[in-house]
XYZ file of C-alpha atoms in Angstrom:
726
model
C 86.109 -15.258 42.086
C 84.982 -18.941 41.154
C 81.587 -19.680 39.232
C 79.816 -22.972 39.230
C 76.733 -24.596 38.242
C 75.601 -27.723 39.760
C 72.929 -30.232 40.339
C 72.397 -32.675 42.882
C 71.654 -36.698 42.272
C 69.094 -38.442 43.546
C 71.689 -40.205 46.207
C 72.834 -36.675 47.236
C 75.982 -36.417 45.381
C 76.790 -32.954 43.626
C 78.229 -33.101 40.389
C 79.909 -30.071 39.166
C 78.460 -29.065 35.459
C 80.061 -26.250 34.570
C 82.934 -24.053 36.131
C 85.603 -21.061 35.690
C 88.107 -19.405 37.510
C 88.231 -15.711 36.509
C 91.411 -14.996 38.870
C 93.586 -17.295 36.740
C 94.951 -16.198 33.595
C 93.615 -17.893 30.405
C 95.749 -19.916 28.817
C 93.744 -19.699 25.521
C 91.669 -16.734 24.314
C 89.319 -19.296 22.089
C 88.241 -21.388 24.876
C 87.127 -18.414 26.797
C 84.887 -17.192 23.830
C 83.474 -20.288 22.779
C 82.392 -20.849 26.453
C 80.775 -17.545 26.546
C 79.083 -18.095 23.311
C 77.666 -21.459 24.425
C 75.887 -19.742 27.343
C 74.497 -16.857 25.128
C 72.756 -19.482 22.322
C 71.307 -21.247 25.381
C 69.891 -18.387 26.822
C 68.506 -17.235 23.613
C 67.048 -20.401 22.888
C 65.059 -20.392 26.167
C 63.923 -16.842 25.262
C 62.708 -17.729 21.991
C 61.029 -21.216 23.019
C 59.265 -18.884 25.620
C 57.970 -16.502 23.270
C 56.903 -19.424 20.984
C 55.075 -20.765 23.699
C 53.385 -17.445 24.553
C 52.522 -16.656 20.980
C 50.892 -20.530 20.324
C 49.067 -19.512 23.911
C 47.705 -16.385 22.710
C 46.646 -17.830 19.419
C 44.816 -20.589 21.173
C 43.107 -18.212 23.287
C 42.145 -16.132 20.453
C 40.316 -19.272 18.690
C 38.619 -20.066 22.002
C 36.923 -16.531 22.203
C 36.119 -16.209 18.542
C 34.611 -19.720 18.870
C 32.700 -18.789 21.942
C 31.761 -15.505 20.217
C 30.173 -17.500 17.192
C 28.339 -19.564 19.734
C 27.086 -16.590 21.389
C 26.050 -15.337 17.969
C 24.275 -18.449 17.109
C 22.569 -18.556 20.385
C 21.638 -14.775 20.015
C 20.317 -14.734 16.438
C 16.674 -15.232 17.126
C 14.826 -11.978 16.937
C 13.230 -11.575 20.043
C 11.736 -8.159 19.403
C 7.570 -7.792 19.603
C 8.021 -7.580 15.833
C 9.701 -10.589 15.378
C 7.199 -12.341 17.732
C 4.420 -11.285 16.038
C 5.850 -12.081 12.676
C 6.860 -15.580 13.700
C 2.894 -16.410 15.148
C 1.636 -14.711 12.070
C 3.605 -16.800 9.249
C 3.507 -20.257 11.395
C -0.471 -19.886 12.134
C -0.902 -20.324 8.426
C 1.879 -23.222 7.918
C 1.082 -26.766 7.685
C 4.373 -29.116 7.398
C 2.754 -32.161 5.960
C 2.761 -32.816 2.287
C 6.018 -30.534 1.651
C 6.839 -31.820 -1.653
C 3.559 -32.754 -2.863
C 1.694 -29.244 -2.322
C 3.604 -26.131 -1.268
C 0.745 -24.384 -0.907
C -0.163 -26.291 2.225
C 3.200 -25.403 3.592
C 2.849 -21.993 3.550
C -0.573 -21.239 3.465
C -2.474 -24.426 4.653
C -5.225 -22.775 6.621
C -7.709 -25.332 5.397
C -5.817 -27.969 7.661
C -5.423 -26.033 10.792
C -7.143 -27.111 13.710
C -10.210 -25.306 14.599
C -10.967 -24.445 10.916
C -14.439 -25.588 9.496
C -16.331 -25.379 12.889
C -19.629 -23.916 13.379
C -19.502 -21.613 16.352
C -22.200 -19.348 17.720
C -21.903 -15.881 18.801
C -25.557 -14.861 20.159
C -27.764 -15.443 17.271
C -25.231 -15.198 14.708
C -23.904 -18.665 13.354
C -20.616 -18.361 11.197
C -18.130 -20.732 9.397
C -14.634 -20.774 9.441
C -14.065 -23.084 6.873
C -11.318 -22.116 4.382
C -10.452 -18.592 6.054
C -7.340 -17.533 3.950
C -4.623 -15.367 5.268
C -5.865 -11.420 4.719
C -4.117 -9.597 2.166
C -1.062 -8.087 3.494
C -2.228 -4.685 1.615
C -5.185 -4.945 4.047
C -3.588 -5.876 7.286
C -0.935 -2.909 6.526
C -3.888 -0.534 5.725
C -5.227 -1.175 8.932
C -2.257 -1.246 10.595
C -1.803 2.096 9.640
C -5.254 3.346 10.605
C -4.805 1.868 14.028
C -1.427 4.019 14.600
C -3.336 7.073 13.366
C -5.943 6.233 15.958
C -3.474 5.970 18.768
C -2.091 9.410 17.621
C -5.718 11.133 17.351
C -6.403 9.955 20.943
C -3.281 10.229 22.450
C -4.112 12.455 25.737
C -0.596 13.175 26.692
C 0.139 15.336 23.522
C -1.716 18.772 22.865
C -0.917 21.268 20.091
C -2.057 24.951 19.933
C -5.642 25.166 19.579
C -5.050 26.975 16.303
C -2.782 24.419 14.955
C -3.930 21.739 12.125
C -2.937 18.972 14.058
C -5.125 20.166 16.869
C -7.938 20.792 14.579
C -7.709 17.485 13.059
C -8.192 15.875 16.451
C -11.211 17.824 17.306
C -12.514 16.786 13.851
C -11.773 13.123 14.891
C -13.494 13.914 18.428
C -16.650 15.259 16.932
C -16.790 12.333 14.465
C -16.838 9.742 17.283
C -19.528 11.475 19.449
C -21.978 9.333 17.958
C -24.683 10.190 20.660
C -24.458 13.926 19.362
C -24.708 13.048 15.882
C -27.904 10.833 16.285
C -29.102 13.460 18.849
C -29.361 16.032 16.005
C -31.061 13.504 13.616
C -32.237 14.874 10.531
C -32.305 18.462 11.481
C -28.516 19.258 9.941
C -29.562 17.758 6.322
C -33.348 19.229 6.576
C -31.548 22.614 6.589
C -29.677 21.940 3.626
C -32.809 20.963 1.676
C -34.679 23.878 2.691
C -31.625 25.825 1.437
C -31.731 24.286 -1.914
C -35.619 25.256 -2.100
C -37.161 21.534 -0.401
C -37.501 18.333 -2.161
C -40.360 17.590 -4.365
C -40.886 13.895 -3.411
C -41.419 15.302 0.116
C -44.214 17.609 -1.477
C -42.533 20.329 -0.268
C -40.788 22.227 -3.021
C -40.126 25.368 -4.455
C -39.186 25.712 -7.996
C -35.996 27.278 -8.500
C -33.838 28.310 -11.410
C -32.335 24.703 -12.308
C -28.931 26.152 -12.888
C -28.762 28.275 -9.930
C -29.757 25.487 -7.727
C -26.913 22.975 -9.389
C -24.205 26.026 -9.311
C -24.917 26.000 -5.206
C -24.678 22.081 -5.017
C -21.323 22.259 -6.915
C -19.978 25.228 -4.837
C -21.181 24.447 -1.423
C -21.384 21.023 -1.111
C -18.739 19.851 -3.701
C -21.629 17.340 -5.237
C -21.681 16.848 -8.712
C -25.001 14.887 -9.741
C -24.979 14.909 -13.818
C -21.178 15.047 -14.414
C -17.960 14.964 -12.522
C -15.156 17.856 -12.661
C -11.737 17.536 -11.408
C -8.237 18.480 -12.408
C -5.540 16.504 -14.109
C -2.449 17.145 -16.399
C -2.923 17.673 -19.805
C -1.827 14.723 -21.769
C -0.133 17.077 -24.247
C 1.582 18.996 -21.889
C 1.992 17.242 -18.798
C 3.247 20.456 -16.932
C -0.224 21.951 -17.243
C -3.305 21.272 -15.378
C -6.686 21.238 -17.069
C -10.327 20.898 -16.332
C -11.710 17.613 -16.962
C -15.375 16.732 -17.267
C -16.688 13.164 -16.889
C -19.290 10.924 -16.205
C -20.984 11.046 -12.572
C -21.105 8.258 -9.891
C -24.495 7.247 -10.286
C -26.545 6.606 -7.263
C -28.906 4.328 -8.939
C -28.711 0.347 -9.775
C -27.480 -0.719 -13.197
C -30.402 -3.268 -12.643
C -32.852 -0.797 -13.252
C -31.852 -0.782 -17.045
C -31.813 -4.810 -17.280
C -33.465 -6.469 -20.119
C -35.045 -8.807 -17.621
C -38.444 -7.524 -16.898
C -38.459 -9.637 -13.392
C -35.190 -8.018 -12.409
C -36.335 -4.540 -13.268
C -39.345 -4.820 -11.375
C -37.612 -6.048 -8.416
C -35.126 -3.309 -8.400
C -37.825 -0.687 -8.889
C -39.583 -1.988 -5.617
C -36.472 -2.056 -3.659
C -35.150 1.373 -4.599
C -38.916 2.853 -3.969
C -38.549 1.371 -0.705
C -35.288 2.900 -0.056
C -36.760 6.574 -0.980
C -39.577 5.950 1.243
C -37.166 5.153 4.396
C -35.330 8.429 3.476
C -38.465 10.665 3.831
C -39.298 8.969 6.979
C -35.643 9.380 8.430
C -36.475 12.926 7.355
C -39.747 13.070 9.591
C -42.041 12.847 6.401
C -45.078 10.434 6.415
C -44.950 8.425 3.207
C -45.513 5.136 1.833
C -45.101 3.316 -1.325
C -48.398 4.717 -2.844
C -48.330 8.307 -1.931
C -44.962 9.395 -3.373
C -44.349 9.817 -7.514
C -41.226 7.800 -7.554
C -41.866 6.487 -11.311
C -40.510 9.342 -13.169
C -37.622 10.202 -10.799
C -36.212 6.510 -11.470
C -37.127 6.844 -15.347
C -34.880 9.949 -15.187
C -31.948 8.112 -13.493
C -32.144 5.046 -15.247
C -31.944 6.928 -18.767
C -28.842 8.855 -17.229
C -27.075 5.874 -16.238
C -27.736 3.999 -19.696
C -26.221 6.631 -21.671
C -22.683 6.301 -20.173
C -20.178 4.076 -21.144
C -17.608 2.131 -19.603
C -13.711 3.356 -19.558
C -12.693 0.440 -21.865
C -15.132 1.284 -24.572
C -14.548 4.817 -24.493
C -10.934 4.198 -24.887
C -11.503 2.042 -28.023
C -14.137 4.582 -29.435
C -11.586 7.521 -28.938
C -14.072 9.441 -26.504
C -11.380 10.438 -23.957
C -9.132 13.525 -23.812
C -11.587 15.449 -26.322
C -10.492 19.104 -26.323
C -12.786 21.761 -26.400
C -13.707 25.217 -25.119
C -16.212 26.049 -22.615
C -18.344 27.869 -25.489
C -18.213 24.593 -27.565
C -19.608 22.482 -24.750
C -22.170 24.995 -24.346
C -23.277 24.354 -27.865
C -23.051 20.979 -27.698
C -25.021 20.362 -24.411
C -27.241 23.496 -24.029
C -29.177 22.371 -20.664
C -26.230 23.191 -18.471
C -24.911 26.758 -18.078
C -21.399 25.546 -18.338
C -19.603 28.736 -17.660
C -21.698 29.572 -14.594
C -21.504 26.070 -13.164
C -17.574 25.863 -13.519
C -17.234 29.748 -12.567
C -18.998 28.328 -9.159
C -16.952 25.486 -8.941
C -13.509 27.309 -9.347
C -14.508 30.733 -7.555
C -12.733 33.310 -7.034
C -10.901 32.185 -10.553
C -12.005 34.093 -13.741
C -13.075 31.911 -16.313
C -14.151 32.518 -19.798
C -15.895 30.662 -22.663
C -12.399 30.260 -24.566
C -11.338 28.137 -21.611
C -10.067 24.854 -22.834
C -11.294 21.574 -21.081
C -11.075 17.820 -21.745
C -14.031 15.834 -21.985
C -14.242 12.286 -21.386
C -17.360 11.472 -22.676
C -19.138 13.861 -24.852
C -21.871 11.735 -26.391
C -22.973 11.122 -22.655
C -23.106 14.912 -21.996
C -25.173 15.507 -24.875
C -27.474 12.723 -24.133
C -27.616 14.087 -20.376
C -28.804 17.551 -21.623
C -31.473 16.227 -23.649
C -32.822 14.274 -20.553
C -32.727 17.147 -18.238
C -34.924 19.316 -20.895
C -37.196 16.394 -21.256
C -37.884 16.191 -17.246
C -37.675 20.010 -16.641
C -39.656 21.995 -15.198
C -41.261 18.920 -13.240
C -39.726 18.032 -9.864
C -37.689 14.872 -10.867
C -34.417 16.707 -11.792
C -34.779 18.385 -8.384
C -35.282 15.047 -6.644
C -32.249 13.913 -8.390
C -29.715 16.625 -7.128
C -31.628 16.358 -3.786
C -30.630 12.414 -3.834
C -27.167 13.253 -4.770
C -26.621 15.600 -1.840
C -28.034 12.951 0.236
C -25.465 10.566 -0.999
C -22.447 12.987 -0.076
C -23.517 14.068 3.189
C -25.079 10.834 4.649
C -21.813 9.860 6.262
C -22.074 12.947 8.637
C -25.617 12.215 9.618
C -27.501 9.812 12.178
C -26.100 6.145 11.023
C -29.694 5.177 9.690
C -29.198 6.943 6.593
C -25.947 5.139 5.879
C -27.454 2.029 7.065
C -30.542 2.671 4.343
C -28.165 2.986 1.530
C -26.300 -0.071 2.608
C -29.580 -2.365 2.895
C -30.664 -1.139 -0.731
C -26.780 -2.227 -2.317
C -27.351 -5.171 -0.467
C -30.669 -6.352 -1.300
C -29.662 -5.472 -5.000
C -26.757 -7.972 -4.591
C -24.334 -4.906 -5.164
C -20.954 -4.950 -3.411
C -20.744 -3.285 -0.292
C -17.700 -2.301 1.900
C -17.473 -4.386 5.078
C -19.072 -2.728 8.336
C -16.343 -1.052 10.660
C -16.099 0.121 13.704
C -16.826 3.946 14.446
C -13.291 4.590 15.321
C -12.115 3.502 11.895
C -14.775 5.244 9.808
C -13.817 8.364 12.002
C -10.142 8.056 11.206
C -10.637 7.512 7.626
C -12.758 10.845 7.145
C -10.519 12.576 9.563
C -7.831 11.563 7.232
C -9.972 12.828 3.952
C -10.225 16.384 5.653
C -6.683 16.665 7.089
C -4.662 14.330 4.737
C -1.639 16.111 5.103
C -1.937 16.584 8.794
C -2.237 12.860 9.260
C 0.313 12.204 6.786
C 2.857 14.230 9.050
C 1.595 12.614 12.093
C 1.997 9.218 10.648
C 5.583 9.925 9.033
C 6.668 11.694 12.448
C 5.916 8.218 14.212
C 6.397 5.681 11.793
C 9.001 6.405 9.200
C 12.405 6.861 10.953
C 15.479 7.517 9.241
C 16.518 3.991 10.016
C 13.603 2.607 8.098
C 14.117 4.900 5.577
C 17.794 3.727 4.912
C 16.710 0.245 4.868
C 14.117 0.346 2.616
C 16.379 2.749 0.184
C 19.241 0.193 0.501
C 16.695 -2.701 -0.258
C 15.127 -0.715 -3.484
C 18.630 -0.203 -4.647
C 19.685 -3.852 -4.151
C 16.674 -4.796 -6.268
C 17.205 -2.276 -8.816
C 20.818 -3.561 -9.300
C 19.614 -7.001 -9.794
C 17.293 -6.560 -12.106
C 19.847 -4.365 -14.411
C 22.085 -7.512 -14.176
C 19.589 -9.896 -15.160
C 18.591 -7.817 -18.078
C 22.054 -7.909 -19.687
C 22.189 -11.588 -19.614
C 18.564 -12.810 -20.500
C 18.297 -14.720 -23.592
C 14.598 -13.775 -24.552
C 15.582 -10.065 -25.152
C 17.028 -8.892 -28.705
C 19.491 -6.283 -28.343
C 17.287 -3.418 -29.024
C 14.627 -4.533 -26.200
C 17.577 -5.087 -24.058
C 18.989 -1.272 -24.492
C 15.390 -0.014 -24.232
C 14.987 -2.095 -20.934
C 18.243 -0.943 -19.121
C 17.563 2.815 -20.303
C 14.064 2.537 -18.839
C 15.341 1.130 -15.681
C 18.229 3.500 -15.104
C 16.315 6.513 -15.649
C 13.464 5.363 -13.644
C 12.841 8.004 -10.625
C 12.454 6.527 -6.988
C 10.028 8.363 -4.770
C 10.597 6.942 -1.625
C 8.583 7.664 2.218
C 6.956 10.843 1.631
C 7.518 14.433 -0.078
C 9.851 17.020 1.649
C 6.930 19.421 2.310
C 5.217 16.699 4.503
C 6.801 17.612 8.035
C 6.138 21.455 7.068
C 4.433 22.104 10.169
C 4.260 25.753 9.711
C 2.763 25.239 5.912
C 0.212 23.038 7.758
C -1.011 25.529 9.789
C -1.337 28.052 7.332
C -2.857 25.592 4.771
C -5.870 25.266 7.425
C -6.263 28.780 8.998
C -9.825 29.059 7.643
C -10.666 25.478 8.296
C -12.965 26.022 11.395
C -14.075 22.642 13.460
C -16.769 22.380 16.088
C -16.239 19.790 18.827
C -19.840 19.017 18.981
C -21.224 19.423 15.306
C -19.836 16.903 12.962
C -21.953 17.750 10.415
C -20.678 21.528 10.185
C -17.219 19.839 9.952
C -18.350 18.206 6.680
C -19.494 21.144 5.141
C -15.976 22.714 6.063
C -14.297 19.727 4.494
C -16.235 19.871 1.122
C -15.410 23.840 0.672
C -11.933 22.922 1.656
C -11.732 20.321 -0.791
C -13.084 22.537 -3.604
C -10.659 24.961 -2.538
C -7.864 22.793 -2.839
C -9.023 21.795 -6.511
C -9.172 25.536 -7.474
C -5.417 25.779 -6.257
C -4.363 22.895 -8.724
C -5.766 24.443 -11.688
C -3.616 27.533 -10.662
C -0.382 26.000 -10.674
C 1.833 23.771 -13.108
C 1.938 19.959 -12.514
C 5.429 19.284 -11.233
C 7.679 16.415 -10.941
C 8.092 16.153 -7.207
C 4.195 16.106 -7.099
C 2.953 13.122 -5.236
C -0.068 11.426 -6.347
C -0.549 9.014 -3.782
C -0.827 9.751 0.172
C 2.753 8.685 2.363
C -0.261 6.795 4.604
C -1.313 4.730 1.344
C -0.151 1.028 0.871
C -0.053 1.316 -2.896
C 2.697 1.842 -5.088
C 2.271 4.746 -7.916
C 3.549 4.601 -11.228
C 3.571 8.153 -12.903
C 4.016 7.382 -16.550
C 4.036 10.949 -17.747
C 7.362 11.531 -15.077
C 8.517 8.179 -15.258
C 8.517 7.445 -11.514
C 7.851 4.959 -9.115
C 6.378 6.110 -5.660
C 6.791 3.845 -2.716
C 4.974 5.450 -0.034
C 5.857 5.261 3.981
C 2.657 3.397 4.613
C 3.978 0.465 2.572
C 6.727 -0.220 4.931
C 4.832 -1.448 7.785
C 3.855 -4.591 9.279
C 3.422 -7.226 8.501
C 4.960 -6.136 5.237
C 8.055 -4.488 6.566
C 9.817 -4.059 9.755
C 13.520 -3.090 10.767
C 13.617 -5.978 13.243
C 12.508 -8.686 10.713
C 15.049 -11.122 9.401
C 16.089 -9.835 5.750
C 14.691 -13.141 4.444
C 11.034 -11.892 5.693
C 11.365 -8.444 4.202
C 12.817 -9.624 0.863
C 10.401 -12.346 0.384
C 7.406 -10.220 1.578
C 7.782 -6.468 0.332
C 10.869 -7.283 -1.954
C 9.076 -9.300 -4.242
C 6.052 -6.428 -4.654
C 8.817 -4.000 -5.425
C 10.556 -6.168 -8.091
C 7.199 -6.829 -9.486
C 6.741 -2.937 -10.157
C 9.796 -2.524 -11.490
C 8.779 -5.281 -14.037
C 5.218 -3.712 -14.749
C 7.056 -0.738 -15.894
C 9.119 -2.723 -18.725
C 6.418 -4.967 -19.638
C 4.689 -3.270 -22.726
C 7.848 -1.531 -24.001
C 10.546 -3.722 -23.554
C 9.379 -7.345 -24.141
C 10.009 -7.745 -27.780
C 7.256 -9.318 -29.501
C 8.982 -12.231 -31.028
C 9.865 -13.418 -27.732
C 6.554 -13.642 -26.427
C 5.897 -16.858 -27.722
C 8.973 -18.554 -25.981
C 8.004 -16.659 -22.437
C 4.628 -18.235 -23.266
C 5.908 -21.824 -23.952
C 7.858 -21.630 -20.707
C 5.140 -20.736 -18.581
C 3.284 -23.444 -20.510
C 5.265 -25.700 -18.451
C 3.152 -25.088 -15.340
C -0.063 -25.299 -17.082
C -0.860 -21.712 -16.715
C -3.651 -20.052 -18.916
C -0.773 -17.765 -20.144
C -3.063 -16.346 -22.869
C -5.020 -14.411 -20.465
C -2.714 -13.831 -17.539
C 0.790 -13.681 -19.598
C 1.969 -10.226 -18.154
C 0.934 -11.108 -14.697
C 2.764 -14.514 -14.582
C 5.805 -13.380 -16.355
C 6.161 -10.440 -13.723
C 5.495 -12.777 -10.836
C 8.185 -15.195 -12.087
C 10.739 -12.172 -12.508
C 9.887 -10.797 -8.990
C 10.471 -13.729 -7.223
C 13.864 -14.718 -8.902
C 14.899 -10.826 -8.646
C 13.940 -10.740 -5.187
C 15.811 -13.796 -3.917
C 18.909 -12.923 -6.052
C 19.314 -9.343 -4.522
C 18.846 -11.078 -0.744
C 21.339 -13.286 -1.624
C 23.848 -10.352 -2.802
C 22.857 -8.864 0.436
C 23.562 -11.685 2.661
C 26.784 -11.998 0.769
C 28.165 -8.524 2.085
C 26.395 -8.805 5.514
C 27.366 -12.467 6.126
C 24.504 -12.720 8.874
C 20.843 -12.945 8.929
C 18.488 -13.452 11.925
C 15.959 -15.975 12.709
C 12.413 -15.996 14.043
C 11.323 -17.491 17.142
C 9.709 -21.213 16.314
C 11.096 -20.822 12.750
C 14.685 -21.066 13.660
C 14.649 -24.459 11.846
C 14.255 -23.141 8.464
C 17.030 -21.651 6.421
C 17.130 -18.049 5.402
C 16.045 -19.238 1.725
C 13.415 -21.357 2.893
C 12.028 -18.317 5.522
C 12.176 -16.100 2.242
C 9.974 -18.560 0.304
C 7.178 -18.752 3.268
C 7.055 -15.077 3.497
C 6.757 -14.534 -0.341
C 4.052 -17.382 -0.863
C 2.168 -15.663 2.146
C 1.786 -12.734 0.076
C 0.363 -14.554 -2.554
C -1.911 -16.600 -0.516
C -3.660 -13.141 0.408
C -3.812 -11.621 -2.934
C -4.651 -13.439 -6.118
C -8.005 -15.474 -6.896
C -6.102 -18.864 -7.353
C -3.526 -18.938 -4.457
C -3.429 -22.744 -4.719
C -2.316 -22.633 -8.172
C -0.153 -19.512 -7.989
C 1.948 -21.122 -5.083
C 2.501 -24.206 -6.309
C 3.310 -23.687 -9.623
C 5.785 -20.752 -8.283
C 7.481 -22.972 -6.333
C 8.280 -25.554 -9.054
C 10.688 -23.035 -10.573
C 13.625 -22.230 -8.047
C 15.527 -25.303 -7.383
C 16.424 -23.927 -3.979
C 13.087 -24.344 -2.608
C 12.970 -28.423 -3.544
C 16.439 -28.527 -1.943
C 15.744 -26.888 1.057
C 12.789 -29.145 1.858
C 14.823 -32.290 0.354
C 12.315 -33.136 -2.119
C 12.911 -36.149 -4.280
C 13.257 -35.552 -8.330
C 9.660 -35.578 -10.093
C 7.870 -34.507 -7.292
C 5.741 -32.035 -7.978
C 8.114 -29.115 -6.250
C 11.244 -30.598 -8.008
C 9.864 -31.301 -11.808
C 12.332 -32.306 -14.571
C 11.551 -29.128 -16.429
C 11.641 -25.655 -14.788
C 10.220 -22.265 -16.217
C 13.253 -19.930 -15.230
C 13.010 -16.740 -17.323
C 15.587 -15.142 -15.449
C 18.183 -17.635 -14.417
């Protein structure tokens, strides 16, 4: 059999390329083997070339797909969630891109240059200015966000709990508060019944003299009101596991201007207070005018009480705090009060004895108070003062005109007053006071998911680790202070989100089992709350203080540092918009809440870990920014460090994850620039001099001036920087 390979020429001739005749004898064995080897090598080469081509093609395809994936990732890196859209609008609304290198404050917080600011606008009869309107404190905005979320939960018509459950009671409490028409309809009737129970009000001319101490005990027990002194439970400083009865100055219901040496100011305050008292009597349906009621002795008694008090700083310097004595010793020092009877009424059904230890925080005031009570008794002035105290406690649950009367007095006296809030906000706050643990549970269940908790825990861990690394390397710590600081940070306990007991619904129902709530009588609900609050105080006295106790509500937006337990508490309420969101770019989270957390870490270190001989070096560094470091050294030191630590922690996170998202309309900013914008807007709504704080703060990190290409010697790119934590 003959095989041959041919190829055809262009002119049609066929040329034999290879042939072999298998049926003829082989004249030479080597020539046949060589031919076979050539064929084999040729085919192996063809196969290898094919494999190589396929491999190269596959590699090119992989590169192409990877590049397409990278392009897709870049194209989809913008966070488009509602939270990110809101954050983008909020951050950008206060930004001003002009003067980037001259004034970093204007870049982040330049509300003065925003269109529409400074114009006068009319709204009905009210004219108001919008000039120099700063971004609100993120703490305030976050707190209001939390209240709105609670409102939605309390008003949710799609969820009903058993009528006996604590959650349903909280909702009924809220609905009764919101029924303002019913509150107005009842008018002064509820408080008049209370006054009658206490024997009347001497100022109204209807007063049946009663035993002073018996009346005081009723007011303390039934209405949780303490006209002459305050009573509360706190751990004993000598033994933090034991709770003790603490006795302190009260919250005074009369203006300090009545004690003024300025006769004109004193007369004006007296006139305003007299007008206020008349307005209360009129609200109670009692005809009165400024000449028909004897207010002068009442005001004299009240002003002498308040003048006997002392500020906290003065009492600390004079060693008046935590004076330990028995009830019997207190009775001997301030005999006008039946101390055992009053405390027994407050802590019923606990049995107290005269040997019971108490901690007094201003014995000199209590001695003076006792003398004034004896001086003005048996007249009706002491009675009138007690009734005014009860009115102050109960007025939030009465006809709004009672609260408005007190508010008008405070405004006319130039005292600080709360901003008027809508009815829903007032009712959410008061429901939270009465059902705090219940609303905590509702809030946590809705707004603090496992994903959020894990992300917050990771951030706190990154910040703590970064601080520890920096403490090892900073030059201004000597070895003893360095060791102390590292030990203190390592041993610092972190409490995050909420206590484990928060979501114990069975426990909540048991706690509120005796709390009756009316759908129509809000005043009744308030009285129930006051009794409940007193019962809770009694329960605290019965048990030991524990490390797992939380002294701050999970709903709160404030970090709590408990010195005796050496812990930091970061409540769930802090990890909410606009401070924090799981969808936000991490640059926004680290720049905002990250710097707050870092600042709290540093606050725990300052007094014990910063060696005194290095304070001068720190002050000299801060002086480069012309800060009044003598007055604000600790604040400036912690802010300087918090910014640096949070930025480094963010960079460490980014080096692990290799990617961070962007915000819509701010995608042109680098991750670091977005971090700085988030940080500075926290400062803008927080400090007294945000303009100076932002500009001096942004002059320190070189990344800021690099990000905005600022020339040397410009305000944000100085020749000398204060970098304490580099």
